[in-house]
């Protein structure tokens, strides 16, 4: 029995299972870092992407071993197939998941880093499936360095936080030029309007302005809100985040 177990672990199937396990560990390392920040794609998503990529690569390499080409060249009876074809489809297909994480963030672009990590773990999974263990482990370490150490370095160098995106809902009285007054005030005070959706409440003669804005770093949010109160017809502001 011991010999049978030993023979199994020396088999190709055992090697494939070990590659899947390593892929789950490496993808989980990146997923844990993403999950700590309440990102749209966390631990489970990254593990599944990484393991799935590894499985695709394993299928590419070992899944068609019994396939023999119909036409062979004389003295060349080896099996000829392109193992990179399925891997290439993984590279393009992962873009759908990445796009989903960006859309999940609404109008902001905070999902870009998570989309990039999913693209990266898919590459790590392909590398594990191809048996490139050192490269895959090194890529995982490098990814974690980028996500942790470089994030702090960005803050130290002032590369982040230059602008602040916010979503606000302002209720005003439905009077002439009230919308342009709000926009002009925000523009003059260092707040750039990125999108505006106006909803009319005819029953109460009010307007609901749903605005996505970008603040300059020196702008104080509370000062902006206080200034809005001074505009004629302003009623309330909600959901500022």
XYZ file of C-alpha atoms in Angstrom:
241
model
C 0.000 0.000 0.000
C 2.831 2.355 0.871
C 4.410 1.642 -2.495
C 1.145 2.452 -4.244
C 0.906 5.772 -2.423
C 4.514 6.551 -3.255
C 3.924 5.709 -6.912
C 0.858 7.936 -6.999
C 2.705 10.960 -5.624
C 5.343 10.390 -8.266
C 2.697 10.372 -10.984
C 1.666 13.205 -13.282
C -1.741 13.572 -11.618
C -0.134 14.160 -8.232
C 2.104 16.831 -9.736
C -0.951 18.523 -11.234
C -2.744 18.494 -7.880
C 0.311 20.033 -6.200
C 0.379 22.756 -8.822
C -3.285 23.518 -8.164
C -2.597 23.677 -4.425
C 0.364 26.019 -4.908
C -1.771 28.169 -7.189
C -4.472 28.429 -4.520
C -1.888 29.504 -1.933
C -0.313 32.146 -4.158
C -3.665 33.511 -5.312
C -4.846 33.543 -1.706
C -1.866 35.644 -0.628
C -2.861 38.376 -3.068
C -6.554 37.931 -2.277
C -5.985 38.431 1.454
C -4.302 41.778 0.789
C -7.177 42.882 -1.441
C -9.826 41.595 0.954
C -8.505 43.667 3.856
C -9.525 46.852 2.064
C -13.092 45.687 1.355
C -12.378 45.533 -2.376
C -14.909 44.237 -4.913
C -12.722 41.137 -5.466
C -11.250 39.527 -2.372
C -9.778 36.225 -1.199
C -12.157 33.766 -2.862
C -12.189 35.570 -6.196
C -8.400 35.716 -6.463
C -8.021 32.084 -5.431
C -10.541 30.945 -8.025
C -8.959 33.042 -10.775
C -5.484 31.727 -9.988
C -6.536 28.085 -9.680
C -8.682 28.328 -12.775
C -5.790 29.718 -14.788
C -3.575 26.896 -13.564
C -6.181 24.324 -14.529
C -6.466 25.785 -18.025
C -2.714 25.586 -18.422
C -2.652 21.990 -17.173
C -5.353 21.084 -19.660
C -3.323 22.747 -22.403
C -0.193 20.788 -21.528
C -1.528 17.390 -20.434
C -5.109 17.268 -21.674
C -4.407 16.353 -25.269
C -1.620 13.835 -24.913
C -3.586 11.213 -26.817
C -4.128 13.477 -29.801
C -2.035 12.604 -32.827
C -1.909 14.879 -35.874
C -3.494 13.518 -39.032
C -0.657 14.664 -41.271
C 2.874 13.984 -40.115
C 6.221 14.740 -41.647
C 8.424 11.750 -42.428
C 10.584 10.767 -39.451
C 8.555 13.125 -37.237
C 5.974 11.138 -35.318
C 5.863 13.433 -32.265
C 2.621 15.032 -31.175
C 2.567 18.618 -32.325
C 0.118 21.007 -30.671
C 0.093 24.617 -29.483
C -0.147 24.571 -25.684
C -0.361 28.353 -25.591
C -3.739 28.587 -27.310
C -5.861 28.047 -24.194
C -3.533 30.243 -22.135
C -4.031 33.044 -24.643
C -7.793 32.785 -24.158
C -7.336 33.118 -20.394
C -5.401 36.367 -20.890
C -8.194 37.889 -22.959
C -11.035 36.367 -20.951
C -9.825 37.716 -17.601
C -10.591 41.189 -18.914
C -14.301 40.605 -18.351
C -13.773 40.011 -14.641
C -11.450 42.985 -14.408
C -13.999 45.236 -16.068
C -16.596 44.022 -13.587
C -14.522 45.148 -10.606
C -14.131 48.621 -12.109
C -17.842 48.973 -12.867
C -18.595 47.872 -9.281
C -16.869 51.055 -8.049
C -19.345 53.268 -9.867
C -17.882 56.490 -11.269
C -14.578 56.283 -9.463
C -11.524 54.392 -10.716
C -10.594 52.682 -7.463
C -11.270 49.284 -8.987
C -8.333 49.528 -11.379
C -5.803 48.117 -8.916
C -8.048 45.178 -8.073
C -8.586 44.531 -11.780
C -4.819 44.559 -12.257
C -4.293 42.081 -9.408
C -6.826 39.700 -10.939
C -4.984 39.949 -14.244
C -1.728 39.311 -12.370
C -2.970 36.270 -10.444
C -4.237 34.773 -13.703
C -0.687 35.085 -15.051
C 0.673 33.545 -11.841
C -1.763 30.662 -12.232
C -0.613 30.059 -15.794
C 2.997 30.073 -14.640
C 2.261 27.524 -11.910
C 0.426 25.323 -14.384
C 3.446 25.426 -16.672
C 5.704 24.282 -13.822
C 7.477 27.651 -13.441
C 7.466 27.533 -9.643
C 10.263 29.995 -8.906
C 8.864 32.546 -11.344
C 5.325 32.222 -9.983
C 6.408 32.543 -6.340
C 8.665 35.476 -7.201
C 5.817 37.167 -9.082
C 3.534 36.745 -6.066
C 6.123 38.302 -3.743
C 6.645 41.175 -6.156
C 2.890 41.725 -6.424
C 2.533 41.908 -2.646
C 5.440 44.368 -2.471
C 3.715 46.592 -5.027
C 0.386 46.429 -3.178
C 1.798 47.131 0.294
C 5.176 48.837 0.313
C 4.656 50.943 -2.811
C 1.272 52.094 -1.536
C 2.940 53.609 1.512
C 5.691 55.011 -0.700
C 3.064 56.721 -2.886
C 1.594 58.413 0.166
C 5.044 59.494 1.368
C 5.969 60.957 -2.033
C 2.629 62.676 -2.393
C 1.682 60.726 -5.510
C -1.749 59.945 -4.115
C -4.391 62.126 -2.584
C -3.920 65.033 -5.020
C -7.630 64.938 -5.753
C -10.631 63.575 -3.917
C -13.728 62.246 -5.652
C -17.052 62.663 -3.893
C -20.710 62.001 -4.584
C -23.270 64.469 -3.226
C -27.014 64.971 -3.509
C -28.191 68.574 -3.186
C -31.845 69.558 -2.826
C -32.736 73.092 -3.939
C -35.829 75.134 -4.717
C -36.875 75.097 -8.343
C -36.014 78.663 -9.300
C -34.452 80.067 -12.426
C -30.636 79.689 -12.726
C -30.339 77.740 -9.472
C -28.406 74.950 -11.193
C -25.916 77.333 -12.812
C -25.451 79.118 -9.465
C -24.523 75.817 -7.789
C -22.127 74.867 -10.594
C -20.459 78.288 -10.661
C -19.967 78.243 -6.901
C -18.344 74.811 -6.963
C -16.062 75.747 -9.871
C -14.901 78.981 -8.206
C -14.075 77.073 -5.016
C -11.858 74.403 -6.559
C -14.499 71.709 -7.022
C -14.764 70.232 -10.524
C -18.119 68.823 -11.586
C -17.651 65.450 -13.352
C -21.296 64.452 -13.751
C -24.708 65.907 -12.946
C -28.151 64.317 -12.851
C -31.136 66.605 -12.206
C -34.416 65.196 -10.870
C -37.533 67.383 -10.667
C -40.082 67.209 -7.863
C -43.036 69.209 -9.206
C -45.171 68.503 -6.139
C -42.752 70.266 -3.792
C -41.301 72.611 -6.447
C -37.791 71.367 -5.780
C -34.847 69.944 -7.704
C -32.597 67.087 -6.683
C -29.052 67.487 -8.007
C -27.019 64.268 -7.999
C -23.413 65.331 -8.509
C -20.125 63.503 -8.771
C -17.342 66.013 -8.091
C -13.565 66.149 -7.770
C -11.986 68.194 -4.987
C -8.588 69.846 -5.154
C -6.368 68.807 -2.206
C -6.475 72.237 -0.560
C -10.272 72.439 -0.603
C -12.045 71.948 2.724
C -15.230 69.934 2.289
C -16.959 71.579 5.237
C -16.232 75.049 3.869
C -17.765 74.075 0.542
C -20.902 72.771 2.257
C -21.162 75.938 4.357
C -20.890 78.051 1.228
C -23.654 76.106 -0.472
C -26.002 77.071 2.346
C -25.545 80.723 1.415
C -26.925 80.217 -2.097
C -30.515 81.367 -2.485
C -32.834 78.380 -2.775
C -30.467 75.849 -1.205
C -32.303 73.408 1.053
C -30.134 70.418 2.014
C -27.217 68.222 1.074
C -27.135 64.441 1.519
C -24.934 61.397 1.016
C -21.638 63.254 0.910
C -18.905 60.616 0.661
